[in-house]
XYZ file of C-alpha atoms in Angstrom:
442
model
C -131.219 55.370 -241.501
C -127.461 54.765 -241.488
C -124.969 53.711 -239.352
C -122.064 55.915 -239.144
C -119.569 54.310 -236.610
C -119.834 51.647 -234.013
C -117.854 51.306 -230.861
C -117.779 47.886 -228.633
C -116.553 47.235 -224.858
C -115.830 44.503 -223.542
C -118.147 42.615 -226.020
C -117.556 39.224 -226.545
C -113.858 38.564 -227.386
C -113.777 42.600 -228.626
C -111.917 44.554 -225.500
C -111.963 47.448 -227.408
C -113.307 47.746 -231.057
C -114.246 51.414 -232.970
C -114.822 51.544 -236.909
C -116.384 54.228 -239.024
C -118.005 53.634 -241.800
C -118.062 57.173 -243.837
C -116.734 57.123 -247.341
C -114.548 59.375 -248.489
C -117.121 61.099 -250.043
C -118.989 61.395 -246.595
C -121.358 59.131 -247.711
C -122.692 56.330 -245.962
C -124.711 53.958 -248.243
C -122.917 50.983 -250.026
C -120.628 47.645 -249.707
C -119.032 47.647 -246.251
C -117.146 43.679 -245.698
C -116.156 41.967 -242.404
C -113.164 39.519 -242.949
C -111.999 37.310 -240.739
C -110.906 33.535 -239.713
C -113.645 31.596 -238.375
C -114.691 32.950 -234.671
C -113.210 35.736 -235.220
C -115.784 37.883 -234.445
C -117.712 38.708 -237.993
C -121.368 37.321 -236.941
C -120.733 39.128 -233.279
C -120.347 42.706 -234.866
C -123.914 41.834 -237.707
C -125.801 41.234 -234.362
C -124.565 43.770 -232.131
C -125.702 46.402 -234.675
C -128.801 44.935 -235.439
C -129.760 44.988 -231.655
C -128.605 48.427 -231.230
C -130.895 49.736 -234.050
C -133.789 47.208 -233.176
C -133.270 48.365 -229.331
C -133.477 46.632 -225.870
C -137.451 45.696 -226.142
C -136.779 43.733 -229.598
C -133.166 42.651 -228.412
C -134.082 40.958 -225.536
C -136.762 39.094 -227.794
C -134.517 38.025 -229.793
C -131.449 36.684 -227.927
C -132.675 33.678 -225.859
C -129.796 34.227 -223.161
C -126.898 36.700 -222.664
C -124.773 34.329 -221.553
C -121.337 35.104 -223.129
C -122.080 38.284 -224.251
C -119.786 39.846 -222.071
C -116.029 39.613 -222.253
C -114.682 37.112 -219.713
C -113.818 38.806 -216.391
C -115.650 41.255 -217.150
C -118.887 42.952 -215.638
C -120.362 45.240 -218.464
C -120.390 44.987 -221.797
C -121.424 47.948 -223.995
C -122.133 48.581 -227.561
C -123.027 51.879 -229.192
C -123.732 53.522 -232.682
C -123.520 56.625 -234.189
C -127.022 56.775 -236.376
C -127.424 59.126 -238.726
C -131.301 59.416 -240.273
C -132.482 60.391 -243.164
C -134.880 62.981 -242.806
C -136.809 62.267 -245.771
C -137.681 59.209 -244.765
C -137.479 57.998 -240.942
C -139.612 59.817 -238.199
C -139.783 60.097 -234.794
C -142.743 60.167 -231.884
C -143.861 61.713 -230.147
C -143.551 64.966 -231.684
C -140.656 67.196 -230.698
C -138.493 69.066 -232.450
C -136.334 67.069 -235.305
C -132.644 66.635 -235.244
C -130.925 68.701 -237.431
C -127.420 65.676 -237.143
C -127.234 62.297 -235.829
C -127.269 61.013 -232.901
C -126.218 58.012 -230.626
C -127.654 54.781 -229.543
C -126.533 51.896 -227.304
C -127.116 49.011 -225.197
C -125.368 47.649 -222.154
C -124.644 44.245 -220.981
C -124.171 44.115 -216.715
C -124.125 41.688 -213.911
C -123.192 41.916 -210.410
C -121.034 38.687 -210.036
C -119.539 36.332 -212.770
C -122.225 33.648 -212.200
C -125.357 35.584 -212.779
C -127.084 35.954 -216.026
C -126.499 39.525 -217.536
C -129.344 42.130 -217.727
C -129.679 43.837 -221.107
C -130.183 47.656 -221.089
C -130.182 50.700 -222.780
C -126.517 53.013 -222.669
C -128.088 56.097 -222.093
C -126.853 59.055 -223.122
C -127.258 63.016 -222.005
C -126.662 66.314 -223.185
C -124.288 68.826 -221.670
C -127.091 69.878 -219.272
C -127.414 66.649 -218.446
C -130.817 65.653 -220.009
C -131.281 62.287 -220.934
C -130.605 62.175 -224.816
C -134.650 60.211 -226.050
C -133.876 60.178 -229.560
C -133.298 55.977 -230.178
C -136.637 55.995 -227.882
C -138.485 58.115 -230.440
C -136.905 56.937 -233.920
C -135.790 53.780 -234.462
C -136.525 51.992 -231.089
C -140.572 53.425 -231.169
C -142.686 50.841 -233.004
C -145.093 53.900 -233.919
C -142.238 55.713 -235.532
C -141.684 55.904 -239.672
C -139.158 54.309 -241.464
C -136.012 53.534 -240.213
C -135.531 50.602 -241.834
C -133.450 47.697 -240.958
C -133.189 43.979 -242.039
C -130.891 40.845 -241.404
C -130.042 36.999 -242.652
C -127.884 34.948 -240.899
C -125.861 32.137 -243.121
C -129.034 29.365 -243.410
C -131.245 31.548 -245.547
C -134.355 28.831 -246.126
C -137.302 28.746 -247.769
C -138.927 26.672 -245.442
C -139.499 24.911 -242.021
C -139.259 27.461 -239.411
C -139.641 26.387 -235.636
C -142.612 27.395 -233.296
C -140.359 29.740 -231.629
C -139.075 31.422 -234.986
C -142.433 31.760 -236.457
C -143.637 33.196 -234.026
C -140.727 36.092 -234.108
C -141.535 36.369 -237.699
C -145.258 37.103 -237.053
C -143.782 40.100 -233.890
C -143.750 42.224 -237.096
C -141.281 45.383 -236.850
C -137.466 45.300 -236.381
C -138.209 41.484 -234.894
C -139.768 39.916 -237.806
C -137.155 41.768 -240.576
C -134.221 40.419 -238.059
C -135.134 37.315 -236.862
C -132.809 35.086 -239.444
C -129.752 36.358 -238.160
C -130.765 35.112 -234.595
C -132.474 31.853 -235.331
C -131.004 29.277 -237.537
C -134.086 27.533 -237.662
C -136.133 30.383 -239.312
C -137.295 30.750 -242.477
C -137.860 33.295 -245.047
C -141.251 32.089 -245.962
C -143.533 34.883 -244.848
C -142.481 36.791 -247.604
C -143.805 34.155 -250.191
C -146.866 34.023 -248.326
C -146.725 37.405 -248.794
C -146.270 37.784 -252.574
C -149.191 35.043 -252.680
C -151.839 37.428 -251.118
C -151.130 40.205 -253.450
C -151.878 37.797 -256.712
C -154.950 36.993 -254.897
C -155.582 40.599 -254.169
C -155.091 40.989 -257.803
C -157.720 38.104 -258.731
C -159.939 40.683 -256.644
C -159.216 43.705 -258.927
C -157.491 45.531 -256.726
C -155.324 47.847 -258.506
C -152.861 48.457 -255.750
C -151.590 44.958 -255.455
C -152.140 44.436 -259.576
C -149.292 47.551 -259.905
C -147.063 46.188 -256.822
C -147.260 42.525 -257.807
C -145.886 43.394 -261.413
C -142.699 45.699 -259.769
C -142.307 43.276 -257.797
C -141.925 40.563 -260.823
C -140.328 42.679 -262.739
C -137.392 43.230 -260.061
C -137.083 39.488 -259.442
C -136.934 38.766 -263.502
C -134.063 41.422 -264.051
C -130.770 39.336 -264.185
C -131.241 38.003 -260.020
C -131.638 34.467 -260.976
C -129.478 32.601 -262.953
C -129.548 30.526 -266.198
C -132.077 32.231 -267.470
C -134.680 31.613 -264.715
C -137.645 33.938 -264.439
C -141.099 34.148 -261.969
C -143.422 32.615 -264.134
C -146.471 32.190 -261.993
C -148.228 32.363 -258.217
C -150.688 30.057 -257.513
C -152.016 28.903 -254.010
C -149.320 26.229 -253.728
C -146.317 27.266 -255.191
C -144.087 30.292 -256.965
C -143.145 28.879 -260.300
C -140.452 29.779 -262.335
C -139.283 29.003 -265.997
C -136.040 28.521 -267.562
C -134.512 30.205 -270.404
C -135.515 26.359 -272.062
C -139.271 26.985 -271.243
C -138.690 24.616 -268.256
C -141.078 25.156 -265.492
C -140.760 24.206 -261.779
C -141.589 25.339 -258.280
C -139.477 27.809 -256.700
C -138.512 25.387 -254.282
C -137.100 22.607 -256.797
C -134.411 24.926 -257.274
C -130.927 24.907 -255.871
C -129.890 25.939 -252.188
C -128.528 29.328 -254.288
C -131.547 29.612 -256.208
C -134.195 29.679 -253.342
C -132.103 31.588 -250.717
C -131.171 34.437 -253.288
C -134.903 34.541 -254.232
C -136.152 34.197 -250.867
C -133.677 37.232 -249.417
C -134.553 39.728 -252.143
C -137.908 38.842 -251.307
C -138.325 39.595 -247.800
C -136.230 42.699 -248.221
C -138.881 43.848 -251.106
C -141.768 42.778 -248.398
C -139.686 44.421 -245.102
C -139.337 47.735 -247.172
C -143.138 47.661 -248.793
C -144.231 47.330 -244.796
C -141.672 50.490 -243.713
C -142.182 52.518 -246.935
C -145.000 53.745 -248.772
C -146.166 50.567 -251.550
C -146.947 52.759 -254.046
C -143.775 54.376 -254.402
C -141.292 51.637 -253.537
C -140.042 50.858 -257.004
C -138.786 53.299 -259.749
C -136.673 52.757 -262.845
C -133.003 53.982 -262.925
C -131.469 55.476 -266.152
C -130.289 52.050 -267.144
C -134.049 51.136 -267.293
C -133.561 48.635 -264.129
C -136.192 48.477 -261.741
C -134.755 49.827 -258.403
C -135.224 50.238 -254.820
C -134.022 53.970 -253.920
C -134.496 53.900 -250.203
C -132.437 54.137 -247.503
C -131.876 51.329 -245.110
C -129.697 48.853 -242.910
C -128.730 45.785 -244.374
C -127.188 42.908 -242.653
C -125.776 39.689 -243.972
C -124.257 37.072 -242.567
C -121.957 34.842 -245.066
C -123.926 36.457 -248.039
C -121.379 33.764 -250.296
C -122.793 30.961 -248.960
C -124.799 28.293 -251.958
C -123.389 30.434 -254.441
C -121.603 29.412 -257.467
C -118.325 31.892 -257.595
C -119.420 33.603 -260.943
C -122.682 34.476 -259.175
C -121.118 35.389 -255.778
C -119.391 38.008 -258.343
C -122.560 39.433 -259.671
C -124.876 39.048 -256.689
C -122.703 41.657 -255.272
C -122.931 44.280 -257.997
C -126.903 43.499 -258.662
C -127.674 44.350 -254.515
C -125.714 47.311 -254.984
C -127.356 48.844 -257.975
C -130.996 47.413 -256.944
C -130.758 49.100 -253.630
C -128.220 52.325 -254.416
C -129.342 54.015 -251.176
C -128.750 51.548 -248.805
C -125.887 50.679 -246.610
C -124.988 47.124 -246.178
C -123.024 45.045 -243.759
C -121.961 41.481 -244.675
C -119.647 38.945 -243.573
C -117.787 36.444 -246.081
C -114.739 34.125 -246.502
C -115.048 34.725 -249.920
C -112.719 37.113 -252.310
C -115.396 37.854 -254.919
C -117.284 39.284 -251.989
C -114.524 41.475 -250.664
C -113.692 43.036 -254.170
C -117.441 44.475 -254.614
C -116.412 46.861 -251.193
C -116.755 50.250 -252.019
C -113.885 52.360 -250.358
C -113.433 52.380 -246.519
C -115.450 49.300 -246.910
C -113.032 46.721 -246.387
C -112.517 45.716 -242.136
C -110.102 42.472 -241.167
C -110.805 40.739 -238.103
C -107.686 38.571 -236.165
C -108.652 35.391 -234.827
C -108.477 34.906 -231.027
C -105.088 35.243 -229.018
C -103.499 36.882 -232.478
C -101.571 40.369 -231.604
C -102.802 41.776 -234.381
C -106.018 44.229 -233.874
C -109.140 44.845 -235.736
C -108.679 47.291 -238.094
C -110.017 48.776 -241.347
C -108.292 48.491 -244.627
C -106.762 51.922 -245.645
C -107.393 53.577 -249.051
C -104.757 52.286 -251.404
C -105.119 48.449 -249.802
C -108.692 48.658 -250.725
C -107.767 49.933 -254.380
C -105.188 46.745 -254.304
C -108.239 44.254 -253.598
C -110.585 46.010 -255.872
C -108.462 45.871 -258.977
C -106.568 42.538 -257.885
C -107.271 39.216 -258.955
C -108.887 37.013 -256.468
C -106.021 34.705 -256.008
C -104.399 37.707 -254.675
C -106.951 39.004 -252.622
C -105.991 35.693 -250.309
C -102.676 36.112 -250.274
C -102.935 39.426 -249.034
C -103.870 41.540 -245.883
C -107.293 40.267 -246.039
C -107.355 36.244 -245.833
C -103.513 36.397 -245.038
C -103.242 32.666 -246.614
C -99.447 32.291 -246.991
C -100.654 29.401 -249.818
C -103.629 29.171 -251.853
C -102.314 25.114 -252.669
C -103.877 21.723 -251.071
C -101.714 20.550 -248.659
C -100.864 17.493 -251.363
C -99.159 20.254 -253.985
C -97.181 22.088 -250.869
C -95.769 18.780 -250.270
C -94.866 17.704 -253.367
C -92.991 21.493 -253.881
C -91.486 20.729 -250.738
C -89.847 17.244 -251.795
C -88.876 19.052 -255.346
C -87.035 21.784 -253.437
C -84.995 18.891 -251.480
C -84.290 16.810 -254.568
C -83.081 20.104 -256.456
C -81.270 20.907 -253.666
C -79.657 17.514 -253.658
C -79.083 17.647 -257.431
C -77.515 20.978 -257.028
C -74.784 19.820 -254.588
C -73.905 17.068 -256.555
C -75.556 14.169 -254.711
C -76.130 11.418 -257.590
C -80.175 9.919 -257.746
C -80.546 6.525 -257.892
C -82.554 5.454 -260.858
C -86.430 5.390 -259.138
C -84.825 9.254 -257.858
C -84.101 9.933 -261.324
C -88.062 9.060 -262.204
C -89.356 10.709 -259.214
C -87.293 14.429 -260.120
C -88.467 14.403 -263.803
C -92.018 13.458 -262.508
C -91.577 16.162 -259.848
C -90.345 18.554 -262.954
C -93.369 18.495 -265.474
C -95.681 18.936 -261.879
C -93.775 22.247 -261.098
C -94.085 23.277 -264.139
C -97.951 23.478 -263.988
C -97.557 24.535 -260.107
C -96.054 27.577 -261.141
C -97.583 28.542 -264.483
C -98.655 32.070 -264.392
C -99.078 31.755 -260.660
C -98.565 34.880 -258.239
C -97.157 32.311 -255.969
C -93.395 32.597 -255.554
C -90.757 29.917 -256.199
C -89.374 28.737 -253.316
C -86.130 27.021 -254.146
């Protein structure tokens, strides 16, 4: 499953709001980045697609209220997408005959007056002879159906201590479970590890199935994900251990924020995607030898920068992308790095609120620029739109060199401290400006 457009009304602070999502190509799978100032809107857009493909039954599970949901003044809010399935993969119940192109999906926000609590529908659709259109209500919305995968992580990717409430999303199973992170800051990936802890004790039992999946599934996590060096080592009842490149060994969960949440990600996708696809046929090896995951998919994720060191926020990108090469991700990030791994079309820029500008996707040769730019310049342009990538402490010290030279310049003798202060100010600009894209400002 794919998504190839979205279109939003009156959603949130998004009066209007359309983006497609094909590549040039007319392929769908690969890097697609929202950019944007804080509350601008990124988050709003990762949930409002993973509602639409999880449908109303699993979105009004998980959204607690729908308070806010709809743009103020307003009386409906609506949100479709434009699916498109893969028919090698995703089915649909109950019987019928199969869909030879994509097809639409939605959900509607509504209320009467501006003081009741919106109801949270399906957008239904019909054909020309005005038949309601079923086909979200026997793919991706039926429980019974195959495939049609779909998984999200909000910003606080833990390890552990989920709440009641989240737990007990996690244990829903389906579209729920594999999306419940992006709802619920206080859930945590750790189904997955309990998880990867009953296959080894499958394994203890001889069975052959989980022997085979367990050692894909090490195999993926030990090629080049962590870094430093670090490798699964061992699963016992307690803990995942790893080991260093020094022969250090510690529990998964002594690690670093970007240690555990990069291991604990890639490991609920792997145990999502066993549950959707077949287990026996989940991993294969590309040409390069890399173990891979060649299914097709949704992927959502929100801040996927976040507890990551920049050299790793470089590769983390690259590693997802070749790991999974047929599926189509989604993710948010303040982050440059981030931006430059967007394949093309894949780039979209968000205003803040009460800007003029609109929401828009980055055209062909701006995404080029980004790609093949360095990341200094990636926030100075269309992007980030940071007019300075300085503290605040060197903009004001250019500032008081530009009025000294200025002073100099009309012939204004310094005083002697004014004389210390310009050549102090001198030998600072001179390392302000080395081999910086940054303009002079005189």
């Amino acid at each position: 499953m794919y998504v190839k457009s979205l279109q939003f009304e009156n959603l949130k602070s998004f009066r209007k709001l359309r983006f497609d999502f094909t590549r040039p190509d007319g392929s769908l799978p690969g890097w697609n980045v929202f950019v944007g100032g804080n509350a601008s809107g990124k988050s709003t857009i990762l949930k409002t697609i993973a509602l639409v493909l999880a449908g109303p039954t699993a979105a009004r599970q998980l959204i607690s209220s729908t308070a806010g949901w709809i743009t103020a003044g307003e009386k409906l809010g609506r949100a479709k997408l434009e699916i498109q399935w893969d028919h090698g993969y995703d089915r649909f119940r109950p019987g019928g005959a199969p869909l030879v192109s994509g097809f639409e999906a939605g959900l509607r926000w509504q209320r009467e007056n501006s003081d009741e609590q919106a109801v949270l529908k399906e957008w239904e659709f019909r054909n020309p002879q005005r038949t309601r259109i079923q086909s979200a209500n026997r793919g991706p919305w039926n429980p019974n159906a195959g495939a049609w995968f779909v998984c999200g992580y909000g910003p606080l990717r833990r390890l552990t201590g989920s709440s009641n409430e989240a737990t007990r999303h996690a244990l829903a199973g389906g579209k729920e479970a594999s999306l419940v992170t992006l709802f619920y800051e206080d859930a945590a990936l750790s189904e997955s590890e309990v998880w990867l802890k009953e296959l080894q004790f499958k394994e203890l039992e001889r069975d052959p199935r989980a022997k085979a999946l367990l050692a894909q599934i090490k195999a993926f996590l030990n090629d080049g994900l962590l870094p430093h060096g670090f490798e699964l080592a061992k699963i016992t009842s307690d803990h995942v251990f790893v080991r260093s490149g020094k022969n250090l060994e510690l529990p998964m969960r002594d690690l670093s924020d970007g240690c555990r949440s990069a291991y604990a990600v890639i490991l609920d996708i792997i145990h999502h995607m066993a549950e959707a696809y077949e287990v026996n046929e989940l991993f294969q090896q590309n040409s390069g030898g890399h173990w891979v995951v060649a299914k097709p998919g949704v992927i959502l994720i929100d801040e996927v920068e976040s507890h990551l060191h920049p050299a790793w926020q470089r590769q983390i990108c690259e590693w997802l992308k070749e790991r999974f090469p047929k599926v189509q991700f989604f993710v948010t990030s303040h982050s440059p790095l981030i931006v430059q791994a967007a394949d093309p079309n894949g780039i979209f820029v968000l205003p803040l609120p009460g800007e003029k500008r609109a929401a828009r996707q980055l055209d062909a040769g701006e995404c080029e620029r980004i790609r093949l730019g360095k990341a200094e310049k990636v926030l100075l342009g269309e992007a980030f739109g940071l007019q300075s990538t300085r503290s605040q402490w060197a903009m004001q010290r250019i500032g008081h060199w530009q009025e000294m030279n200025a002073k100099k310049q009309a012939g204004v003798p310094f005083t002697a401290p004014e004389t210390k202060e310009y050549r102090s100010l001198e030998t600072q600009m001179e390392m302000a400006f080395e081999d910086s894209p940054e303009p002079l400002r005189p």
